[in-house]
CSV table of C-alpha atoms and ligand atoms in Angstrom, one decimal:
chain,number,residue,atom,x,y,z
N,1,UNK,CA,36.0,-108.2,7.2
N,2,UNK,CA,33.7,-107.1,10.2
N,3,UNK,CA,34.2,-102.9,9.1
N,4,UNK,CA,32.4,-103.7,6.3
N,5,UNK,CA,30.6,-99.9,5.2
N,6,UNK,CA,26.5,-99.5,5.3
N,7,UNK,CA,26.4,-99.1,1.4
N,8,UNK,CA,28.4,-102.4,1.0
N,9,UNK,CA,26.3,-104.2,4.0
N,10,UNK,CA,22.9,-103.1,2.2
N,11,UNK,CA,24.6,-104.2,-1.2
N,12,UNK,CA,25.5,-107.7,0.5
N,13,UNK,CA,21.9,-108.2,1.8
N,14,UNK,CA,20.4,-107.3,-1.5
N,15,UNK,CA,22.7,-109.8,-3.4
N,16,UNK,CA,22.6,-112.8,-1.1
N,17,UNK,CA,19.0,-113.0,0.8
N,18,UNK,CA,15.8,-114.0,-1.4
N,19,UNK,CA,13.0,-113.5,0.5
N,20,UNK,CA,11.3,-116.8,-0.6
N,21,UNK,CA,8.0,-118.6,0.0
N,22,UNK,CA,7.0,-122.0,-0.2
N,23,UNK,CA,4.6,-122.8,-3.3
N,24,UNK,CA,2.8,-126.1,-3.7
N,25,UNK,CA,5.3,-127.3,-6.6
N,26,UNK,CA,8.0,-127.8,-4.1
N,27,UNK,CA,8.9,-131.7,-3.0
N,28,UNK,CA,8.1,-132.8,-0.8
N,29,UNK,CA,4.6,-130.7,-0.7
N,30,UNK,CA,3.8,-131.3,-4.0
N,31,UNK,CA,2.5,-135.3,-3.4
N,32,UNK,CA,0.8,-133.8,-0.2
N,33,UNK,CA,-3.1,-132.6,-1.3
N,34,UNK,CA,-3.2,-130.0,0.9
N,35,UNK,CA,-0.4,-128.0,-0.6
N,36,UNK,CA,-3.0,-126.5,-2.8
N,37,UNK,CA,-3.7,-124.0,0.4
N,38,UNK,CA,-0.1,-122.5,-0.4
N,39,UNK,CA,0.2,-119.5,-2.5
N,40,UNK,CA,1.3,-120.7,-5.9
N,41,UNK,CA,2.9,-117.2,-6.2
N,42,UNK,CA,5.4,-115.8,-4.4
N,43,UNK,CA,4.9,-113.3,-1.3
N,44,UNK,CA,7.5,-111.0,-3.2
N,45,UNK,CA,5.3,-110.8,-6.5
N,46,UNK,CA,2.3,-110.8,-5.1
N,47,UNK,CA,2.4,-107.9,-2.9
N,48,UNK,CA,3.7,-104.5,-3.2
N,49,UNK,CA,6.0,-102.5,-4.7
N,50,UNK,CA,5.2,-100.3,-1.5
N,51,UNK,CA,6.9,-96.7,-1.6
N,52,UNK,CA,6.9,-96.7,2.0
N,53,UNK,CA,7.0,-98.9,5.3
N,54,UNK,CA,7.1,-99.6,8.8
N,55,UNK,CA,8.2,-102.2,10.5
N,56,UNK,CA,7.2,-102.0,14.0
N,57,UNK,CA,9.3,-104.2,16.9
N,58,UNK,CA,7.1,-105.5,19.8
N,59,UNK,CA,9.9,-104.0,22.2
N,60,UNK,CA,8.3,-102.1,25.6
N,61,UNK,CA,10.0,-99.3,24.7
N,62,UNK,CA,6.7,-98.0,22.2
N,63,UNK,CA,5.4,-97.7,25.3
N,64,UNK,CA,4.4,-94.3,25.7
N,65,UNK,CA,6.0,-93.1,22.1
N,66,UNK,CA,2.8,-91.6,21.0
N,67,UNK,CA,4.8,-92.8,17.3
N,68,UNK,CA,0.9,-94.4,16.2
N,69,UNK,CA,0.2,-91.7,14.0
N,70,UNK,CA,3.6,-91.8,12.1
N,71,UNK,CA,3.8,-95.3,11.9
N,72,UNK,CA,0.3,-95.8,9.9
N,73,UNK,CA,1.1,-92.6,7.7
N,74,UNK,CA,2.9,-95.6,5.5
N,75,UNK,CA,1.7,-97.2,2.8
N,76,UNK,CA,2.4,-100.7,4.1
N,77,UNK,CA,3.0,-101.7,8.3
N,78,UNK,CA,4.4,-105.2,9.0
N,79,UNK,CA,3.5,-106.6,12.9
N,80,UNK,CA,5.1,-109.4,14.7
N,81,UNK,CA,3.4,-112.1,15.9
N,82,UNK,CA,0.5,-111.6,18.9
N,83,UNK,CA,1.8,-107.5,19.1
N,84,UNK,CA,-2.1,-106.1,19.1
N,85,UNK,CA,-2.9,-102.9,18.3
N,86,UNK,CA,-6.6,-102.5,19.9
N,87,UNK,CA,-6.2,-100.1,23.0
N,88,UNK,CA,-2.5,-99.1,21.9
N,89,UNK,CA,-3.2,-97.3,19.1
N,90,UNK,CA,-1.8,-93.6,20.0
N,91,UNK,CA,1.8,-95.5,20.8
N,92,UNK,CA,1.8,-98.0,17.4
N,93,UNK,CA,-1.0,-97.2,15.2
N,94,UNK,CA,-4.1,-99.3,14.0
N,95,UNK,CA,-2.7,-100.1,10.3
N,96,UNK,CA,-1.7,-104.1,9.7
N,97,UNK,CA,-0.3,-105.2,6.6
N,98,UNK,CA,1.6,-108.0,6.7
N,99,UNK,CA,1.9,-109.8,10.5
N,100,UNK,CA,5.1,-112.2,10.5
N,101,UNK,CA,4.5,-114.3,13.3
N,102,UNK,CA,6.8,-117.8,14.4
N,103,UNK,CA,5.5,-121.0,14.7
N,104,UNK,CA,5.5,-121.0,18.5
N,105,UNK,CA,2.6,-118.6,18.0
N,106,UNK,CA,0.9,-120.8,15.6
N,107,UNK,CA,0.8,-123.5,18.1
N,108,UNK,CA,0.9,-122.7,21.6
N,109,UNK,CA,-2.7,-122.9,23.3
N,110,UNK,CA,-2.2,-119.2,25.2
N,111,UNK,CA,-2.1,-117.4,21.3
N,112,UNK,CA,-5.8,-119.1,20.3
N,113,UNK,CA,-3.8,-118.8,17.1
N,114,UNK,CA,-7.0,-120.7,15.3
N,115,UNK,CA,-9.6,-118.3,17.0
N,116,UNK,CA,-8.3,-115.0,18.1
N,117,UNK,CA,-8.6,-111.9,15.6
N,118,UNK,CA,-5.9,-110.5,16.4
N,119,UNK,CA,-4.4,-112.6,13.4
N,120,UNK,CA,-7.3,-112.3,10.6
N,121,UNK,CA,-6.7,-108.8,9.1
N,122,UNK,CA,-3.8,-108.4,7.2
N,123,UNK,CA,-1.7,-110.9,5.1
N,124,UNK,CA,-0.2,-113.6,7.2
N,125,UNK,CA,3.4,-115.0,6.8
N,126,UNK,CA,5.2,-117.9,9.0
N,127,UNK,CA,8.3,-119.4,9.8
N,128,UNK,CA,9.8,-122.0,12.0
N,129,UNK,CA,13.1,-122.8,12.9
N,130,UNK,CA,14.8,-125.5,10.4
N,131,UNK,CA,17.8,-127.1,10.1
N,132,UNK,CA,21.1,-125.1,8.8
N,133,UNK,CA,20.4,-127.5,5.6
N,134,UNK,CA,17.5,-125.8,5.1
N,135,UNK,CA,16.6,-128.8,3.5
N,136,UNK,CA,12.5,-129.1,2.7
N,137,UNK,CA,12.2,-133.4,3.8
N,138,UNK,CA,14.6,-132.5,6.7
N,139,UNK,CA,12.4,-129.9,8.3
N,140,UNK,CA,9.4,-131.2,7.5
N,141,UNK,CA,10.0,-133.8,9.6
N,142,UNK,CA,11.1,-132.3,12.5
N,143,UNK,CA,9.9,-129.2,12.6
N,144,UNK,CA,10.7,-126.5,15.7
N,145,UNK,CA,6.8,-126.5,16.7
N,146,UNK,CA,3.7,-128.2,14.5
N,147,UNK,CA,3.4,-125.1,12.0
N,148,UNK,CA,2.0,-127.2,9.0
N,149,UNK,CA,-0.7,-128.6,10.9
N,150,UNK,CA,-1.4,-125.2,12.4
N,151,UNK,CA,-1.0,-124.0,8.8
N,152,UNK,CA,-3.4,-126.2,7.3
N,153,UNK,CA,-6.1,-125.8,9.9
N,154,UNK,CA,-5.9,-122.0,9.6
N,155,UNK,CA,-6.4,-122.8,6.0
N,156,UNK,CA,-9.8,-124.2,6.3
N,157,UNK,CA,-11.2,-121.5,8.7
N,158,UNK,CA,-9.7,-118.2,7.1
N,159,UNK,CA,-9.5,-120.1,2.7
N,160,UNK,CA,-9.9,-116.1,1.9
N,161,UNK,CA,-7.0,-114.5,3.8
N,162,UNK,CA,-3.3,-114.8,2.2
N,163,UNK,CA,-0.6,-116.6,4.4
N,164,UNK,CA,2.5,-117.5,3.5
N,165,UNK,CA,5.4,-119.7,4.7
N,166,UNK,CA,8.8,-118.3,4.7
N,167,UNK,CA,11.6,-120.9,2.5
N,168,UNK,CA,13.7,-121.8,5.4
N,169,UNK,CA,16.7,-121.0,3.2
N,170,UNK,CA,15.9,-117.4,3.5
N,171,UNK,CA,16.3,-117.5,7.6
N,172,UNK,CA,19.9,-119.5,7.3
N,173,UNK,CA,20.9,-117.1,4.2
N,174,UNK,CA,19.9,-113.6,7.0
N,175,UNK,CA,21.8,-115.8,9.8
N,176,UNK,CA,24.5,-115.9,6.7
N,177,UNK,CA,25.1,-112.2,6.5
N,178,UNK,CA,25.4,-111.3,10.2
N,179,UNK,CA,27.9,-114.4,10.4
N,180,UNK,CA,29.9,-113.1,8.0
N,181,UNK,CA,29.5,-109.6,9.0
N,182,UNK,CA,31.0,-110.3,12.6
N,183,UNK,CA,34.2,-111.4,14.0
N,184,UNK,CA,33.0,-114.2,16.7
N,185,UNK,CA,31.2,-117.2,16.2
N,186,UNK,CA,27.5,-116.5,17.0
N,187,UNK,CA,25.0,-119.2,17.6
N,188,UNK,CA,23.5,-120.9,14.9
N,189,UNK,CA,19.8,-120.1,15.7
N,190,UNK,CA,17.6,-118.6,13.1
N,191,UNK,CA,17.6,-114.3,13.2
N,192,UNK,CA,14.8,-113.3,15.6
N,193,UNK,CA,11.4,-112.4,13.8
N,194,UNK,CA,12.2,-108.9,13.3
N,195,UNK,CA,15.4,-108.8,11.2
N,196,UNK,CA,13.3,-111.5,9.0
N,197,UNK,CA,10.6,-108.6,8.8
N,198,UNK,CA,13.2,-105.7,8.0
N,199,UNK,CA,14.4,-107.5,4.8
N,200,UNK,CA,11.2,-108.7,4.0
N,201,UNK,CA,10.4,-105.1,3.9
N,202,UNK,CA,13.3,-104.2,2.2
N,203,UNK,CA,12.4,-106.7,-0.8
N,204,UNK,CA,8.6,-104.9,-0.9
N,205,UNK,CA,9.5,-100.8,-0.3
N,206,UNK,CA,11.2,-98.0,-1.5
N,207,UNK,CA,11.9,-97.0,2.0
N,208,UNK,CA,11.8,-98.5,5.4
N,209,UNK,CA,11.1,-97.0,8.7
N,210,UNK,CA,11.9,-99.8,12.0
N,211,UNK,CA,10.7,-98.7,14.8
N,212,UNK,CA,12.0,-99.6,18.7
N,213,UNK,CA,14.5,-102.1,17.6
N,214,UNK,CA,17.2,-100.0,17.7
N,215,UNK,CA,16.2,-98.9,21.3
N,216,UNK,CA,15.5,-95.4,21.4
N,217,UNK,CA,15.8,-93.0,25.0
N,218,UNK,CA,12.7,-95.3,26.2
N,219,UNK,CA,14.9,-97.8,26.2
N,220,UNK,CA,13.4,-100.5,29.2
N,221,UNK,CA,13.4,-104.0,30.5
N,222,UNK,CA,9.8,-104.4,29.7
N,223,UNK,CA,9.6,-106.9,27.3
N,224,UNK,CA,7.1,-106.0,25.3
N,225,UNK,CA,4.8,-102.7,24.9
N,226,UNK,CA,1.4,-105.3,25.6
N,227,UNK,CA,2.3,-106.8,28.3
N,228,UNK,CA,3.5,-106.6,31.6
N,229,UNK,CA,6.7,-108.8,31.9
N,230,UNK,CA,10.2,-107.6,31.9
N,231,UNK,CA,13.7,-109.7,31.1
N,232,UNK,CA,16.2,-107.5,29.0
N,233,UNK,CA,16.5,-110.3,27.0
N,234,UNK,CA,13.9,-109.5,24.9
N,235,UNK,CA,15.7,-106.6,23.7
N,236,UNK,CA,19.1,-108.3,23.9
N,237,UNK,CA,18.5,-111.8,22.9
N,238,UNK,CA,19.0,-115.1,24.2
N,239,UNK,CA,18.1,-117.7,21.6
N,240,UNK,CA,18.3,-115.0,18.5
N,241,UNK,CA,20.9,-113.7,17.8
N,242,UNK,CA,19.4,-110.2,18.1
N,243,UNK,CA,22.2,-108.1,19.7
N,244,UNK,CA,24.6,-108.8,16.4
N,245,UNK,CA,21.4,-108.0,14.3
N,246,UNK,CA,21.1,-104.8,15.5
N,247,UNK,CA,24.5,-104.2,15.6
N,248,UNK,CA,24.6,-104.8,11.4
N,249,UNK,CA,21.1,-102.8,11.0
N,250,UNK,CA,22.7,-100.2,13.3
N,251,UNK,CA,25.8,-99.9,10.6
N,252,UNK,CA,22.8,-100.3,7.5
N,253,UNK,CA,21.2,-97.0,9.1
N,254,UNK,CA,20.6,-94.0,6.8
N,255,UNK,CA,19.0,-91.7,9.5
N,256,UNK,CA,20.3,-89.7,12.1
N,257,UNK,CA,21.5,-91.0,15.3
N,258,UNK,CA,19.1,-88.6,16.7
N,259,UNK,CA,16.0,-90.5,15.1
N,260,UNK,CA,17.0,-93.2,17.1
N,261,UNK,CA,17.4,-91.3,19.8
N,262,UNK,CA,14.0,-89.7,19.8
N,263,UNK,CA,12.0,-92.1,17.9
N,264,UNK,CA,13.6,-95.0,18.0
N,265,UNK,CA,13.1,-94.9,14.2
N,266,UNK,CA,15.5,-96.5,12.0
N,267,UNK,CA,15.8,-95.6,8.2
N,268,UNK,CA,16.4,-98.0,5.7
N,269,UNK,CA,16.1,-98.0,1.6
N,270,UNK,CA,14.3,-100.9,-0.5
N,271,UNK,CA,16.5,-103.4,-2.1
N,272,UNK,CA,15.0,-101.4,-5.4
N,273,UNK,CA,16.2,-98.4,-4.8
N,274,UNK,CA,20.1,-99.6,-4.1
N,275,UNK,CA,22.4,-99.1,-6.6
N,276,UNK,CA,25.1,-101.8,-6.3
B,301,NCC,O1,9.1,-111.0,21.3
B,301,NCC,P1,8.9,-111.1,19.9
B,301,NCC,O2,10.0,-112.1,19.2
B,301,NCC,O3,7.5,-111.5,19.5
B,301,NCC,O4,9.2,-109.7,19.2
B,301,NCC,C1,9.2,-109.4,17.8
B,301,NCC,C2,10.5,-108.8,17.4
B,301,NCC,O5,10.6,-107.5,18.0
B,301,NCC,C3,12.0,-107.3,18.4
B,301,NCC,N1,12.0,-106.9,19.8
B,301,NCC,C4,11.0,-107.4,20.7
B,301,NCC,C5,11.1,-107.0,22.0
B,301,NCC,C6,12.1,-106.2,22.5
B,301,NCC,N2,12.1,-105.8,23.7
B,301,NCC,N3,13.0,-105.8,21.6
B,301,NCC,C7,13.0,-106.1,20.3
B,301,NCC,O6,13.9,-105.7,19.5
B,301,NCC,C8,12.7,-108.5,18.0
B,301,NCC,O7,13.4,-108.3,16.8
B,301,NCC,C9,11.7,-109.6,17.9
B,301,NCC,O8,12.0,-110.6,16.9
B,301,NCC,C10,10.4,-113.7,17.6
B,301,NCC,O9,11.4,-113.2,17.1
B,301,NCC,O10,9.6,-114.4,17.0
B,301,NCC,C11,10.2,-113.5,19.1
B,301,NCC,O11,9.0,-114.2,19.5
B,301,NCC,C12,8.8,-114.4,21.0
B,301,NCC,C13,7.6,-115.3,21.2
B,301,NCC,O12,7.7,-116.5,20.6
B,301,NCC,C14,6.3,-114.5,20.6
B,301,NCC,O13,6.3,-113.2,21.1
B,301,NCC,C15,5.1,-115.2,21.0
B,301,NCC,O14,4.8,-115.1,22.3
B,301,NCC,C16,10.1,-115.1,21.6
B,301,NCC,N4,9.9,-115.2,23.0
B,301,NCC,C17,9.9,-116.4,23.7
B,301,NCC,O15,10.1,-117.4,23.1
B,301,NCC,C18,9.7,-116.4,25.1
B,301,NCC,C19,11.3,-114.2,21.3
B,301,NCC,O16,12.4,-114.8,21.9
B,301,NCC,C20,11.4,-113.9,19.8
């Protein structure tokens, strides 16, 4: 079960994960007057086909990679969360696509979620943790962290700017695939931010470049390439289950060892280009 090949785990992905996004038809938004502010599309026709993309972890190890240039040579670069690019450019580029950020972001005070810019260029897409129902009542009334307040809000300030919430069913059904993909139990947390943004890249491109989360020869404790704090959990996960994500993106890999080596670039193709 767990020796399944790259071909078959790309095939599985493809099959059984549906990037999807909430629209204001769905109950229980639907009797709620602000659901009008959701997308009545969704993210997946909306945007894109891209031929290619980046996908660009926070991890410390772009520190220093000089990879800027590459990385916004593609047509499309997706961000996580508060990851800036002002003053880092020459190490992750200046190109913003799509920024996938987690509801802690969209509510803690130290983010100014509501006023920083860091978060108005681009197209905007959130999550939150929800239960392993991934039912819609459920979660919305206990939600990880206040994102459809923060949601609404942003709304009002930035009407112009596309955002989109992720269908918690998407998060359990990626947590589904490394689950079945391994031979222990992992913890039934939500996959971390990035393997979210690698298949939600995978359901937009013809080709996908991740950058820094498989670790390359910079591998480091710093946590991230913006700030100055280091805890190798960041790169090896605590809450997420991060280490068995890279494990299966590690087996999904079509370029070199090398690549990851030296760029800490990972190559993967677009759920359109697979034939399974
Ligand atoms: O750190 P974070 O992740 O924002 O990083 C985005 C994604 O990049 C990959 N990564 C990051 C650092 C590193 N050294 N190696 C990596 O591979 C991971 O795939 C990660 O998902 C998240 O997933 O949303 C997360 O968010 C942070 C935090 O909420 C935000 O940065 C906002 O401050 C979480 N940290 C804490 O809760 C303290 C982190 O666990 C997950």
């Amino acid at each position: 079960e767990t020796k399944r090949s790259g071909p078959q785990l790309l095939c599985q992905l493809k099959e059984k994960v549906e990037v999807t996004t909430l629209t204001p038809d769905l109950q229980p938004f639907s009797s709620m007057l602000w659901a009008t502010q959701l997308p009545s599309k969704q993210l997946t026709s909306d945007l894109g086909p891209y031929k290619s993309c980046a996908v660009v972890a926070s991890a410390g190890s772009l520190h220093g990679s000089k990879l800027g240039k590459e990385i916004d040579s593609h047509d499309a670069v997706l961000r996580f969360n508060a990851a800036p690019t002002n003053g880092y450019e020459k190490d992750v580029g200046l190109k913003t696509t799509i920024r996938l950020i987690n509801s802690q972001v969209m509510a803690s005070e130290e983010h100014r979620f509501l006023s920083s810019s860091l978060y108005s260029s681009g197209v905007l897409v959130a999550w939150d943790p929800a239960p392993f129902s991934a039912d819609l009542i459920q979660w919305y009334n206990k939600t990880d962290y206040p994102i459809f307040t923060q949601y609404q809000r942003y709304r009002r300030l930035h009407p112009q700017q596309p955002f989109y919430i992720l269908h918690p069913r998407f998060e359990w059904q990626a947590w589904q695939r490394i689950q079945d993909n391994m031979a222990e139990p992992i913890q039934k947390n939500p996959p971390s931010s990035g393997f979210l943004g690698i298949i939600l890249m995978m359901s937009l491109c013809e080709v996908v470049h991740v950058y820094e989360f498989l670790p390359s020869q910079r591998k480091t404790e710093l946590c991230h390439y913006y700030q100055r704090f280091y805890d190798a959990a960041c790169t090896l996960g605590a809450y997420h289950p991060l280490l068995y994500e890279k494990n299966l993106v590690k087996r999904m890999n079509q370029g070199s060892d090398r690549d990851i080596y030296t760029h800490g670039r990972v190559t993967l193709p677009g759920f359109s280009k697979l034939n399974c």
